[in-house]
Amino acid sequence: MSELAIDREIDRSKMQVSDEIAIEITNMNKWYGAFHVLRDINLTVNQGERIVIAGPSGSGKSTLIRCLNALEEHQQGKIVVDGTELSNDLKNIDKIRSEVGMVFQHFNLFPHLTILENCTLAPIWVRKTPRKEAEETAMHFLEKVKIPEQANKYPGQLSGGQQQRVAIARSLCMRPRIMLFDEPTSALDPEMIKEVLDTMIELAEEGMTMLCVTHEMGFARQVANRVIFMDAGQIVEQNEPEEFFNNPQSERTKLFLSQILGH
Amino acid sequence: MSDIGFVRTEMLPEREPPASTVGALGWARANLFSNWFNSILTLASLYAIYAILAAILPWVFSPTWNGASLNNCREILTAAGSVGDHGTSGACWGVIRERWIQLLFGFYPSELYWRPVLAFILLGVALAPVLFSDNVPSKMLIFSALYPFIFPWLLWGGTIWGPIAALAGFVLGWVVYSAVSKTMSSLMGIVLGAVAALVWWLLLSSYFTGALNSILPIGIEVVESRKFGGFMLSITIGVVAIACSLPLGIVLALGRQSDLMIVKYICVGFIEFIRGVPLITLLFVASTLLNIFMPPGTNFDIILRVLIMVTLFAAAYMAEVIRGGLAALPRGQYEGADSLGLNYWQAQRLVIMPQALKISIPGIVSTFIGVFKDTTLVSIIGLLDPLGLSNAIRADANWNGVVWELYGFIALLFFIFCFGMSRYSMYLERKLHTGHR
Ligand SMILES: Nc1ncnc2c1ncn2[C@@H]1O[C@H](COP(=O)(O)OP(=O)(O)O)[C@@H](O)[C@H]1O
Ligand SMILES: [Mg+2]
């Protein structure tokens, strides 16, 4: 895969990592049946961090970030998100889910609702925001992702890149403190990848805490403050992007980088 | 420069299509006479249509509207000269003129016909905001919610306090539910609310009704179930079964997917049992066996028993149709809803069910149509639906031997209803279509 050039200056003034801990994972293990998919994961993420998770297919990247909002259940260890521990208590799970936004590879927009309704659904029903206020917020974020004029269309009428930007806006309408991205550009045609990455860069510039599973190494280099490399359900290596790309330590990382960067 | 280089300097204008591809002539040429084989098929079909119509139309347009009996019809036909090889040829419409009102209302007292008529007109009013939500103000839904209490009262009559007591049961259940679910869990609320409502309906409401009726006796004349019949009966059974089976089917389909083992197996067991038994068996159970289990002296209305059985039967099929719709939804829809923090019921109601039901519309409407036609089976347990009545009519010496006219009339009415439902489902599918996914 070649690297997509990011051709604009990135404003780093608000990209600050605070001391406040956003996510803390300690000794976390997960199995699918007998298959040990995540092994002894330890990870601390501070507010304001932009983390890119890379690794070969099937290494457990999706599973890891899906554990963070309890789309998957972990069997051992402790996950604390924004001060709330993930347990079987449904109240905690719903609280965390409303604080943590998630963007999927296949957008997962609701095809029977208009773009505006997609964006107002959760604020109205989960946050109990009055409809009018929710619509104003939704329009605000749709403008931010640069598609306010599509508000009354249905997802099926939009291009892939537009749908993914709506999905980002839909998450933002819940005013999340943390955003999770699971390969947000993998299902897109090349010319649409850039518009989605641009939206993500803008989010980073505003200081959002982000965990992104992505193969866009340009994004990792320029935006991330930390790159995590996973293989076979384990965190193999993590480092600042410069170090990670220029001076990988483990053999697995070197192999992966040579494959993905094509040299 | 090579000589294959070419640059267009001027774009070509659009031209009219050739006459042979547009208009009626173009259509006929393309569809009916595109080659010699199709032309032969077309001519053969035209001849077949002609032959069928030539045989049927004279039979249909026979001047027997005023015939007073089958013999009288034959005399009229003989007088008119339409006598074929096998005696007179022509329909005997006198039977429909004399009995159509009975085919519609059964033995319902004729001075009270306005009640079922009003009930069905109000049914239309109550359905309008549900069926055509775009064009009818949604405030009308309040009437739709009250209609289930008005409908049986208009048909069966009796004191006004009956339906009010039934309504009060729902109000009571709701009050208990909201009080309990605030202080305890919502599951406790549902259970206690249901218990309170059941206690009210089964134990207390009859005292309430009796007491208020002795103070303020407002009511309309009672009509017994055995006087019900004809299309009124078919529509009553059909509408109630259709209206109740859809929500019951949704609950069963969700229950079948539940993580709770008990709930899941109860639902699977129910669905598989009901689907494994013919409807006619259930109806026999309703008409005869149920009496054996009832304490002697209890009077459990036969139509009510049939309604329950037909509803359960339809709900089992409905559950499977809806399960198909649920299975067709990608997992991403559940995850999208979950990741936004919607809880289970919100996700089901706002995201999953609207899509699953939309996918299932053709299957749901097929089930509706099937249920409506299956109501004719009640004639076997002695209820006088149109088919039951047609037997009764033929038992009359005047009309002994009339078959086609009666069945034709009944078939026509059924066809109108079923075709209407089928067209409505197509309208609904078009309306809910929001572009490809
Ligand atoms: N629901 C599941 N049941 C069983 N195995 C699964 C399930 N989901 C993922 N896996 C397996 O877990 C491993 C990690 O999957 P995933 O987290 O999706 O990998 P990645 O996102 O890194 O490509 C893969 O081997 C995959 O086959
Ligand atoms: Mg993945």
XYZ file of C-alpha atoms and ligand atoms in Angstrom:
728
model
C 0.000 0.000 0.000
C 1.345 3.377 -0.916
C 1.199 6.314 1.376
C -1.363 8.995 0.832
C 0.289 12.380 1.043
C -1.232 14.787 3.515
C -0.736 18.050 1.704
C -1.648 20.561 4.320
C -0.109 22.131 7.349
C -1.342 20.556 10.530
C -2.195 22.954 13.317
C -0.657 21.423 16.418
C -1.510 24.180 18.862
C -4.380 22.279 20.511
C -2.932 18.808 20.108
C -1.869 18.478 23.681
C -1.635 15.365 25.748
C -2.873 15.988 29.262
C -2.058 14.035 32.418
C -5.645 12.949 32.789
C -6.109 9.281 31.974
C -8.781 8.527 29.389
C -8.465 4.776 29.068
C -6.645 2.283 31.230
C -6.389 -1.372 30.285
C -4.640 -3.723 32.690
C -3.830 -7.391 32.033
C -6.749 -7.795 29.710
C -7.403 -11.149 28.057
C -10.099 -12.231 25.696
C -11.043 -15.542 24.096
C -13.413 -16.441 21.280
C -14.364 -19.888 22.476
C -10.998 -21.614 22.847
C -9.175 -19.085 20.659
C -7.067 -16.667 22.706
C -7.559 -13.533 20.658
C -6.176 -10.826 23.003
C -3.282 -11.677 25.292
C -2.261 -9.648 28.318
C -3.030 -6.243 26.958
C -1.750 -3.329 29.046
C -2.382 0.125 27.687
C -2.883 3.574 29.143
C -4.248 6.377 27.013
C -4.214 9.960 28.219
C -6.706 12.658 27.266
C -5.697 14.250 23.994
C -3.654 11.368 22.663
C -3.936 10.321 19.019
C -3.077 6.670 18.787
C -2.828 4.640 15.603
C -3.099 0.883 15.960
C -1.504 -1.061 13.124
C -0.904 -4.710 12.488
C -1.611 -7.539 10.081
C -5.153 -8.687 9.406
C -6.524 -10.916 12.149
C -4.135 -9.639 14.779
C -6.959 -8.473 17.055
C -6.976 -4.716 16.397
C -10.728 -4.501 15.888
C -11.373 -6.763 18.833
C -9.255 -4.536 21.055
C -11.022 -1.293 20.278
C -14.420 -2.994 20.280
C -13.709 -4.108 23.839
C -13.365 -0.465 24.810
C -17.066 0.254 24.310
C -18.193 -3.256 25.213
C -19.226 -4.298 21.734
C -17.114 -7.298 22.699
C -16.863 -8.672 26.193
C -13.458 -9.324 27.756
C -13.004 -12.227 30.122
C -10.024 -11.201 32.233
C -8.431 -8.003 33.389
C -9.708 -4.520 33.882
C -10.775 -1.791 31.470
C -11.481 1.680 32.822
C -12.841 4.187 30.327
C -13.153 7.808 31.378
C -13.224 6.792 35.037
C -15.897 4.131 34.646
C -14.959 0.478 34.877
C -16.407 -1.797 32.201
C -18.288 -4.568 33.938
C -21.444 -6.501 33.271
C -23.482 -3.665 34.719
C -25.614 -2.439 31.833
C -25.817 1.063 33.301
C -22.032 1.434 33.097
C -21.952 0.071 29.570
C -24.619 2.479 28.336
C -22.836 5.368 30.042
C -19.502 4.528 28.441
C -21.080 4.026 25.037
C -22.639 7.446 25.179
C -19.237 8.989 26.044
C -17.221 7.067 23.462
C -17.888 7.558 19.756
C -17.179 4.806 17.268
C -16.709 4.906 13.507
C -16.878 1.643 11.587
C -15.356 0.395 8.381
C -18.792 0.006 6.817
C -20.253 3.239 8.268
C -23.254 1.462 9.840
C -25.562 4.383 9.148
C -29.263 3.679 9.567
C -30.594 3.453 6.004
C -34.237 4.079 6.947
C -33.470 7.477 8.500
C -32.339 10.680 6.839
C -28.857 12.018 7.493
C -30.272 14.517 9.973
C -32.320 11.841 11.745
C -29.258 9.608 11.928
C -27.461 12.415 13.729
C -30.272 13.347 16.114
C -31.443 9.845 17.065
C -29.055 9.186 19.938
C -29.013 12.739 21.356
C -32.814 12.740 21.478
C -33.324 9.250 22.921
C -30.189 8.756 24.997
C -29.349 12.288 26.095
C -32.994 13.447 26.065
C -31.994 16.598 24.191
C -34.975 18.570 22.855
C -35.432 17.862 19.138
C -34.758 21.411 18.041
C -31.515 21.662 19.948
C -30.437 18.232 18.692
C -31.078 19.337 15.125
C -29.024 22.469 15.605
C -26.142 20.435 16.990
C -26.481 17.989 14.118
C -26.367 20.776 11.532
C -23.334 22.215 13.281
C -21.430 18.950 12.941
C -22.688 18.293 9.422
C -21.242 21.667 8.474
C -18.022 20.668 10.127
C -17.761 17.548 7.981
C -18.839 19.724 5.033
C -22.102 18.090 4.009
C -24.899 20.222 5.516
C -26.676 20.261 2.141
C -27.239 16.492 2.326
C -29.095 16.646 5.648
C -32.443 15.525 4.270
C -31.173 12.771 2.016
C -30.974 9.119 2.926
C -27.622 7.350 3.432
C -28.223 5.244 0.312
C -28.097 8.394 -1.798
C -24.612 9.433 -0.629
C -21.151 8.349 -1.753
C -19.014 6.217 0.538
C -16.837 9.118 1.625
C -19.868 11.243 2.395
C -21.448 8.408 4.362
C -18.321 7.977 6.449
C -18.242 11.694 7.198
C -21.887 11.490 8.270
C -20.944 8.589 10.529
C -18.266 10.763 12.124
C -20.733 13.620 12.558
C -23.273 11.216 14.050
C -20.776 10.169 16.702
C -19.744 13.744 17.397
C -23.360 14.758 18.042
C -23.141 12.793 21.287
C -20.226 15.076 22.309
C -17.941 12.123 23.039
C -14.696 12.510 24.980
C -13.024 9.680 23.081
C -13.367 8.588 19.456
C -12.638 5.074 18.199
C -12.061 4.442 14.495
C -11.994 0.926 13.046
C -10.435 1.135 9.591
C -12.569 4.130 8.620
C -11.104 4.404 5.120
C -10.691 0.750 4.167
C -14.020 0.458 2.357
C -13.541 3.656 0.368
C -12.383 4.406 -3.161
C -8.984 6.144 -3.205
C -10.334 9.572 -4.082
C -12.666 9.487 -1.087
C -10.070 8.473 1.462
C -8.659 11.974 1.565
C -11.914 13.682 2.490
C -12.393 11.320 5.420
C -8.794 11.689 6.575
C -9.183 15.469 6.406
C -12.165 15.250 8.726
C -10.183 13.092 11.116
C -7.238 15.501 11.056
C -9.556 18.379 11.934
C -10.838 16.392 14.882
C -7.279 15.775 16.034
C -6.507 19.452 15.694
C -9.291 20.194 18.149
C -7.688 17.985 20.748
C -9.956 14.945 20.544
C -8.663 11.739 22.113
C -8.550 9.277 19.237
C -7.773 5.595 18.797
C -7.564 4.695 15.123
C -7.092 1.301 13.558
C -5.866 2.244 10.097
C -3.458 1.371 7.323
C -2.998 5.040 6.405
C 0.628 5.435 7.426
C 0.686 9.071 6.274
C -1.955 9.811 8.862
C 0.022 7.874 11.472
C 3.210 9.810 10.711
C 1.662 13.244 10.736
C -1.179 13.107 13.225
C -0.523 10.344 15.708
C 1.563 10.873 18.803
C 1.933 7.121 19.298
C 1.781 4.104 17.026
C 0.936 0.707 18.433
C 1.826 -2.420 16.505
C -0.175 -5.562 17.245
C 0.412 -9.104 16.113
C -1.189 -12.375 17.205
C -3.311 -10.663 19.839
C -0.432 -8.889 21.547
C 0.993 -5.414 21.587
C 4.370 -6.050 20.010
C 5.776 -2.566 19.864
C 4.724 1.005 20.490
C 6.580 4.213 19.902
C 6.402 7.757 18.608
C 5.720 7.738 14.863
C 9.188 8.964 13.852
C 10.936 6.263 15.839
C 8.366 3.635 14.899
C 8.790 4.107 11.169
C 12.480 4.913 11.027
C 13.780 2.634 13.686
C 11.482 -0.362 14.278
C 12.782 -2.726 16.936
C 11.124 -6.090 16.490
C 11.445 -8.350 13.471
C 7.662 -8.590 13.107
C 7.366 -4.833 12.922
C 10.102 -4.595 10.319
C 8.423 -7.259 8.189
C 5.043 -5.559 8.509
C 6.416 -2.143 7.627
C 8.305 -3.469 4.612
C 5.098 -5.092 3.366
C 2.826 -2.155 3.965
C 5.170 0.562 2.754
C 6.319 -1.518 -0.176
C 10.069 -1.234 0.228
C 1.833 12.818 -36.739
C 0.124 9.488 -37.341
C -3.083 9.461 -39.361
C -5.131 7.766 -36.607
C -5.174 10.944 -34.547
C -8.698 12.311 -34.133
C -10.121 15.180 -32.152
C -13.841 15.932 -32.099
C -14.434 19.635 -32.419
C -18.204 19.639 -32.243
C -20.517 17.422 -30.114
C -23.334 15.605 -31.948
C -26.886 16.712 -31.072
C -29.409 14.280 -29.629
C -31.731 12.664 -32.201
C -35.299 11.361 -31.972
C -35.526 7.555 -31.627
C -36.861 5.792 -34.764
C -40.671 5.575 -34.894
C -40.595 1.778 -34.813
C -39.310 1.769 -31.197
C -41.764 4.174 -29.573
C -45.535 4.483 -29.267
C -48.207 1.791 -29.358
C -47.016 0.409 -32.652
C -43.434 0.153 -31.449
C -44.581 -1.516 -28.246
C -46.714 -4.062 -30.079
C -43.942 -4.849 -32.504
C -41.404 -5.298 -29.724
C -43.592 -7.299 -27.367
C -46.209 -9.095 -29.446
C -44.864 -9.623 -32.951
C -41.096 -9.647 -32.623
C -40.762 -12.853 -34.666
C -43.011 -15.411 -36.339
C -43.205 -17.660 -33.260
C -44.231 -14.799 -30.979
C -46.767 -13.679 -33.553
C -48.368 -17.120 -33.570
C -48.445 -17.137 -29.753
C -50.030 -13.706 -29.737
C -52.763 -14.726 -32.166
C -53.424 -17.969 -30.288
C -53.694 -16.077 -26.992
C -56.074 -13.560 -28.473
C -58.278 -16.394 -29.709
C -58.193 -18.092 -26.295
C -59.187 -14.870 -24.536
C -62.017 -14.399 -27.021
C -63.275 -17.948 -26.549
C -63.265 -17.691 -22.755
C -65.037 -14.346 -22.696
C -67.564 -15.523 -25.273
C -68.447 -18.412 -22.995
C -68.543 -16.469 -19.722
C -70.014 -13.085 -20.538
C -73.436 -14.302 -21.735
C -73.647 -16.361 -18.538
C -72.760 -13.363 -16.397
C -75.104 -10.941 -18.162
C -78.222 -12.989 -17.789
C -81.501 -11.181 -17.073
C -82.316 -13.088 -13.903
C -81.823 -10.369 -11.268
C -85.460 -10.625 -10.252
C -85.715 -14.396 -10.274
C -87.507 -15.568 -7.134
C -86.202 -19.105 -7.224
C -83.983 -21.321 -9.347
C -86.996 -22.550 -11.347
C -88.169 -18.998 -11.837
C -84.722 -18.107 -13.184
C -84.930 -20.968 -15.669
C -88.321 -19.741 -16.858
C -86.914 -16.258 -17.388
C -83.976 -17.652 -19.323
C -86.193 -19.869 -21.457
C -88.424 -16.917 -22.203
C -85.356 -14.914 -23.205
C -84.314 -17.758 -25.497
C -80.955 -18.561 -23.976
C -81.293 -22.304 -23.943
C -78.246 -24.423 -24.649
C -77.689 -28.139 -25.115
C -77.905 -28.870 -21.391
C -80.936 -26.832 -20.496
C -80.937 -23.105 -19.798
C -77.603 -21.334 -19.835
C -77.178 -18.239 -17.704
C -76.556 -17.255 -14.137
C -79.376 -17.080 -11.650
C -78.676 -13.783 -9.923
C -81.940 -13.789 -8.020
C -80.211 -15.615 -5.188
C -77.724 -12.799 -4.739
C -80.476 -10.153 -4.836
C -82.430 -12.024 -2.193
C -79.554 -13.070 0.049
C -76.695 -10.589 -0.355
C -77.598 -8.803 2.839
C -77.475 -12.113 4.651
C -74.107 -12.928 3.098
C -72.868 -9.638 4.516
C -74.428 -9.654 7.984
C -75.481 -13.227 8.748
C -78.423 -13.269 11.136
C -77.552 -9.961 12.764
C -80.851 -8.152 13.603
C -81.651 -6.044 10.581
C -82.695 -2.998 12.625
C -79.163 -2.965 14.090
C -77.232 -3.202 10.789
C -76.062 0.351 11.395
C -73.849 -0.894 14.209
C -71.509 -3.135 12.205
C -71.612 -0.613 9.363
C -70.587 2.154 11.750
C -67.975 -0.120 13.329
C -66.354 -0.785 9.954
C -66.503 2.873 8.913
C -64.810 3.795 12.194
C -62.321 0.994 11.522
C -61.343 2.857 8.392
C -60.986 6.066 10.408
C -58.868 4.289 13.014
C -56.650 2.660 10.399
C -56.109 5.818 8.354
C -53.360 7.352 10.529
C -51.658 3.952 10.762
C -51.828 3.090 7.068
C -51.317 6.519 5.561
C -49.151 8.264 8.108
C -48.029 10.862 5.555
C -51.450 12.272 4.779
C -53.350 11.946 8.041
C -52.597 13.987 11.154
C -50.976 11.838 13.800
C -53.326 13.193 16.504
C -55.860 10.769 15.040
C -53.795 7.985 16.594
C -55.592 8.697 19.874
C -58.781 7.504 18.240
C -56.938 4.471 16.846
C -55.852 3.594 20.382
C -59.411 3.843 21.708
C -60.940 1.979 18.778
C -60.224 -1.560 20.074
C -62.634 -0.784 22.931
C -65.320 0.731 20.699
C -65.278 -2.043 18.111
C -66.499 -4.989 20.231
C -68.980 -2.770 22.043
C -70.610 -1.710 18.775
C -70.761 -5.280 17.480
C -71.873 -7.137 20.601
C -73.544 -4.270 22.434
C -74.190 -4.256 26.175
C -73.368 -1.730 28.812
C -70.917 1.036 28.072
C -69.150 0.204 31.345
C -67.722 -3.004 29.902
C -65.289 -1.353 27.471
C -64.552 1.376 30.000
C -63.607 -1.261 32.582
C -61.351 -2.949 30.011
C -59.690 0.365 29.261
C -59.288 1.036 32.968
C -57.315 -2.213 33.238
C -54.730 -0.832 30.804
C -54.581 2.470 32.641
C -54.115 0.641 35.949
C -51.360 -1.552 34.485
C -49.614 1.521 33.100
C -49.793 3.390 36.402
C -48.371 0.411 38.304
C -45.665 -0.036 35.666
C -44.482 3.565 35.768
C -44.558 3.687 39.576
C -42.620 0.437 39.979
C -40.142 0.992 37.153
C -39.099 4.296 38.697
C -38.422 2.830 42.113
C -37.369 -0.689 41.092
C -36.278 -2.212 37.768
C -38.307 -1.888 34.593
C -38.684 -5.660 34.332
C -40.362 -5.681 37.759
C -42.547 -2.861 36.478
C -43.695 -4.857 33.456
C -44.440 -7.944 35.550
C -46.296 -6.118 38.342
C -48.156 -3.922 35.860
C -49.349 -7.001 33.960
C -50.369 -8.707 37.198
C -52.335 -5.659 38.350
C -54.137 -5.428 35.013
C -54.970 -9.142 35.002
C -56.283 -9.035 38.576
C -58.460 -6.117 37.577
C -59.839 -7.750 34.423
C -60.408 -11.208 35.850
C -61.567 -10.461 39.402
C -62.594 -6.879 39.959
C -63.876 -5.434 36.684
C -67.140 -7.414 36.710
C -68.103 -5.887 40.098
C -67.141 -2.459 38.822
C -69.219 -2.916 35.674
C -72.175 -4.325 37.576
C -72.124 -1.592 40.197
C -71.865 1.273 37.758
C -74.465 -0.276 35.495
C -76.982 -0.385 38.318
C -76.305 3.270 39.086
C -76.103 4.546 35.540
C -77.469 1.997 33.069
C -76.165 3.273 29.739
C -75.920 0.680 27.012
C -77.079 -0.647 23.689
C -78.937 -3.818 22.852
C -76.923 -7.020 23.214
C -76.452 -9.173 20.099
C -75.387 -12.755 20.722
C -72.484 -14.350 18.935
C -74.608 -16.981 17.228
C -76.331 -14.237 15.268
C -73.036 -13.126 13.759
C -72.296 -14.296 10.263
C -71.393 -13.495 6.713
C -68.614 -11.170 5.724
C -69.086 -9.241 8.921
C -67.865 -12.319 10.780
C -64.968 -12.930 8.360
C -63.820 -9.345 8.612
C -64.179 -9.299 12.388
C -62.065 -12.421 12.804
C -59.624 -11.311 10.131
C -59.127 -7.787 11.486
C -58.720 -8.869 15.099
C -56.341 -11.701 14.201
C -54.304 -9.453 11.938
C -54.143 -6.597 14.436
C -53.159 -8.833 17.357
C -50.857 -11.223 15.539
C -48.413 -8.556 14.377
C -47.358 -7.317 17.846
C -47.494 -10.865 19.213
C -45.363 -12.050 16.309
C -42.799 -9.307 16.944
C -42.552 -10.312 20.598
C -42.186 -13.989 19.659
C -39.523 -13.231 17.046
C -37.525 -11.167 19.546
C -38.037 -13.802 22.213
C -36.680 -16.425 19.855
C -33.446 -14.415 19.605
C -33.250 -13.746 23.321
C -30.165 -14.595 25.359
C -32.399 -15.822 28.167
C -32.727 -19.566 27.667
C -36.201 -19.862 29.195
C -37.667 -17.087 27.081
C -36.034 -18.487 23.981
C -37.294 -22.032 24.443
C -40.808 -20.943 25.358
C -40.961 -18.944 22.130
C -39.438 -21.675 19.969
C -41.727 -24.271 21.510
C -44.803 -22.146 20.966
C -43.955 -21.291 17.372
C -43.047 -24.823 16.377
C -46.076 -26.324 18.104
C -48.563 -23.942 16.507
C -46.985 -24.232 13.084
C -46.992 -27.992 13.332
C -50.743 -28.216 13.910
C -53.364 -27.485 11.233
C -55.577 -24.490 11.935
C -58.661 -26.644 11.663
C -57.416 -28.741 14.586
C -56.977 -25.626 16.676
C -60.489 -24.553 15.738
C -61.919 -27.901 16.820
C -60.051 -27.518 20.082
C -61.611 -24.090 20.436
C -65.125 -25.277 19.667
C -65.302 -28.557 21.554
C -62.309 -29.539 23.657
C -61.977 -26.257 25.468
C -65.385 -26.763 27.057
C -64.158 -29.946 28.708
C -61.380 -28.092 30.503
C -63.544 -25.159 31.507
C -65.321 -25.296 34.843
C -68.964 -26.216 34.138
C -71.241 -23.249 33.724
C -68.590 -20.883 32.395
C -69.693 -19.253 29.218
C -66.690 -18.593 27.056
C -67.903 -17.002 23.870
C -67.344 -19.168 20.790
C -66.236 -16.245 18.610
C -63.787 -15.147 21.277
C -62.350 -18.668 21.413
C -61.992 -18.741 17.627
C -60.390 -15.298 17.698
C -57.779 -16.440 20.180
C -56.937 -19.556 18.181
C -56.714 -17.765 14.829
C -54.591 -15.025 16.419
C -52.154 -17.513 17.945
C -51.947 -19.357 14.651
C -51.240 -16.178 12.701
C -48.749 -14.953 15.315
C -46.607 -18.077 14.950
C -46.315 -17.544 11.207
C -45.795 -13.812 11.681
C -42.949 -14.487 14.097
C -41.115 -16.543 11.506
C -41.660 -13.956 8.785
C -40.268 -11.236 11.055
C -37.378 -13.450 12.096
C -36.473 -13.606 8.430
C -36.411 -9.823 8.322
C -34.260 -9.672 11.443
C -31.818 -12.182 9.991
C -31.485 -10.088 6.845
C -30.221 -7.074 8.795
C -26.444 -6.731 8.855
C -24.788 -7.002 12.283
C -23.479 -3.480 11.763
C -26.931 -2.075 12.408
C -26.982 -3.541 15.907
C -23.425 -2.345 16.506
C -24.188 1.134 15.204
C -27.127 1.404 17.584
C -25.172 -0.057 20.500
C -22.171 2.190 19.958
C -24.408 5.255 20.228
C -25.598 4.162 23.647
C -29.155 3.174 22.704
C -30.450 0.499 25.058
C -31.963 -2.787 23.852
C -35.552 -1.575 23.523
C -34.579 1.731 21.949
C -32.368 -0.047 19.437
C -35.135 -2.499 18.588
C -37.812 0.140 18.266
C -35.866 2.861 16.478
C -33.325 1.004 14.391
C -33.909 -2.727 14.079
C -37.688 -3.212 13.867
C -38.411 -0.447 11.336
C -35.948 -2.074 8.960
C -36.814 -5.677 9.733
C -40.531 -4.989 9.299
C -39.896 -3.170 6.062
C -37.960 -6.112 4.686
C -40.747 -8.419 5.843
C -43.651 -6.469 4.332
C -44.327 -8.937 1.492
C -44.257 -11.873 3.902
C -46.347 -10.076 6.510
C -49.013 -9.155 3.985
C -49.035 -12.695 2.596
C -49.670 -13.916 6.114
C -52.453 -11.337 6.539
C -54.080 -12.477 3.310
C -53.702 -16.117 4.329
C -55.308 -15.441 7.707
C -58.195 -13.587 6.133
C -58.912 -16.441 3.741
C -58.468 -19.022 6.496
C -61.360 -17.436 8.364
C -63.588 -19.441 6.015
C -62.541 -22.547 7.953
C -64.776 -21.478 10.819
C -67.718 -22.730 8.759
C -66.543 -26.253 9.632
C -67.151 -25.687 13.336
C -70.598 -24.320 12.602
C -70.064 -20.576 12.455
C -71.955 -18.929 9.619
C -69.253 -17.216 7.638
C -70.033 -16.683 3.924
C -69.216 -20.294 3.071
C -71.288 -21.598 5.964
C -74.136 -19.389 4.827
C -73.899 -20.559 1.244
C -74.629 -24.078 2.454
C -77.559 -22.783 4.435
C -78.866 -20.909 1.415
C -78.656 -23.969 -0.794
C -80.635 -25.895 1.802
C -83.544 -23.586 0.923
C -85.788 -25.383 -1.600
C -85.931 -22.239 -3.748
C -82.201 -22.125 -4.298
C -81.272 -25.781 -4.160
C -78.697 -26.259 -6.933
C -77.311 -22.729 -7.102
C -73.543 -23.036 -6.817
C -71.530 -20.826 -9.143
C -73.418 -17.643 -8.409
C -72.928 -17.925 -4.633
C -69.313 -18.977 -4.730
C -68.575 -16.443 -7.443
C -70.025 -13.645 -5.337
C -68.105 -14.772 -2.236
C -64.902 -15.150 -4.232
C -65.336 -11.672 -5.683
C -65.684 -10.093 -2.231
C -62.679 -11.995 -0.885
C -60.705 -11.022 -3.941
C -61.483 -7.334 -3.438
C -60.187 -7.421 0.131
C -57.114 -9.506 -0.602
C -56.203 -7.562 -3.717
C -56.579 -4.348 -1.728
C -54.155 -5.614 0.905
C -51.697 -6.704 -1.744
C -51.791 -3.317 -3.498
C -51.386 -1.542 -0.180
C -48.258 -3.536 0.577
C -46.773 -2.465 -2.757
C -47.600 1.157 -1.989
C -45.964 0.812 1.400
C -42.825 -0.752 -0.040
C -42.494 2.084 -2.536
C -43.059 4.658 0.156
C -40.478 3.193 2.523
C -37.887 2.739 -0.189
C -34.961 4.994 0.728
C -32.474 4.162 -1.984
C -30.097 1.273 -2.256
C -27.874 0.401 0.653
N -16.944 -13.171 16.558
C -15.802 -13.877 16.410
N -15.774 -15.198 16.719
C -14.659 -15.921 16.581
N -13.494 -15.433 16.148
C -13.451 -14.136 15.816
C -14.592 -13.288 15.923
N -14.249 -12.046 15.517
C -12.944 -12.109 15.185
N -12.467 -13.346 15.365
C -11.089 -13.772 15.145
O -10.287 -13.016 15.999
C -9.103 -12.634 15.352
C -8.916 -11.133 15.444
O -9.903 -10.504 14.699
P -9.951 -8.931 14.480
O -9.894 -8.265 15.781
O -11.123 -8.632 13.634
O -8.622 -8.682 13.662
P -8.138 -7.379 12.905
O -9.142 -6.305 13.124
O -6.812 -7.075 13.486
O -8.025 -7.771 11.472
C -9.189 -13.135 13.921
O -8.421 -14.303 13.824
C -10.631 -13.438 13.745
O -10.781 -14.552 12.870
Mg -10.460 -5.361 11.748
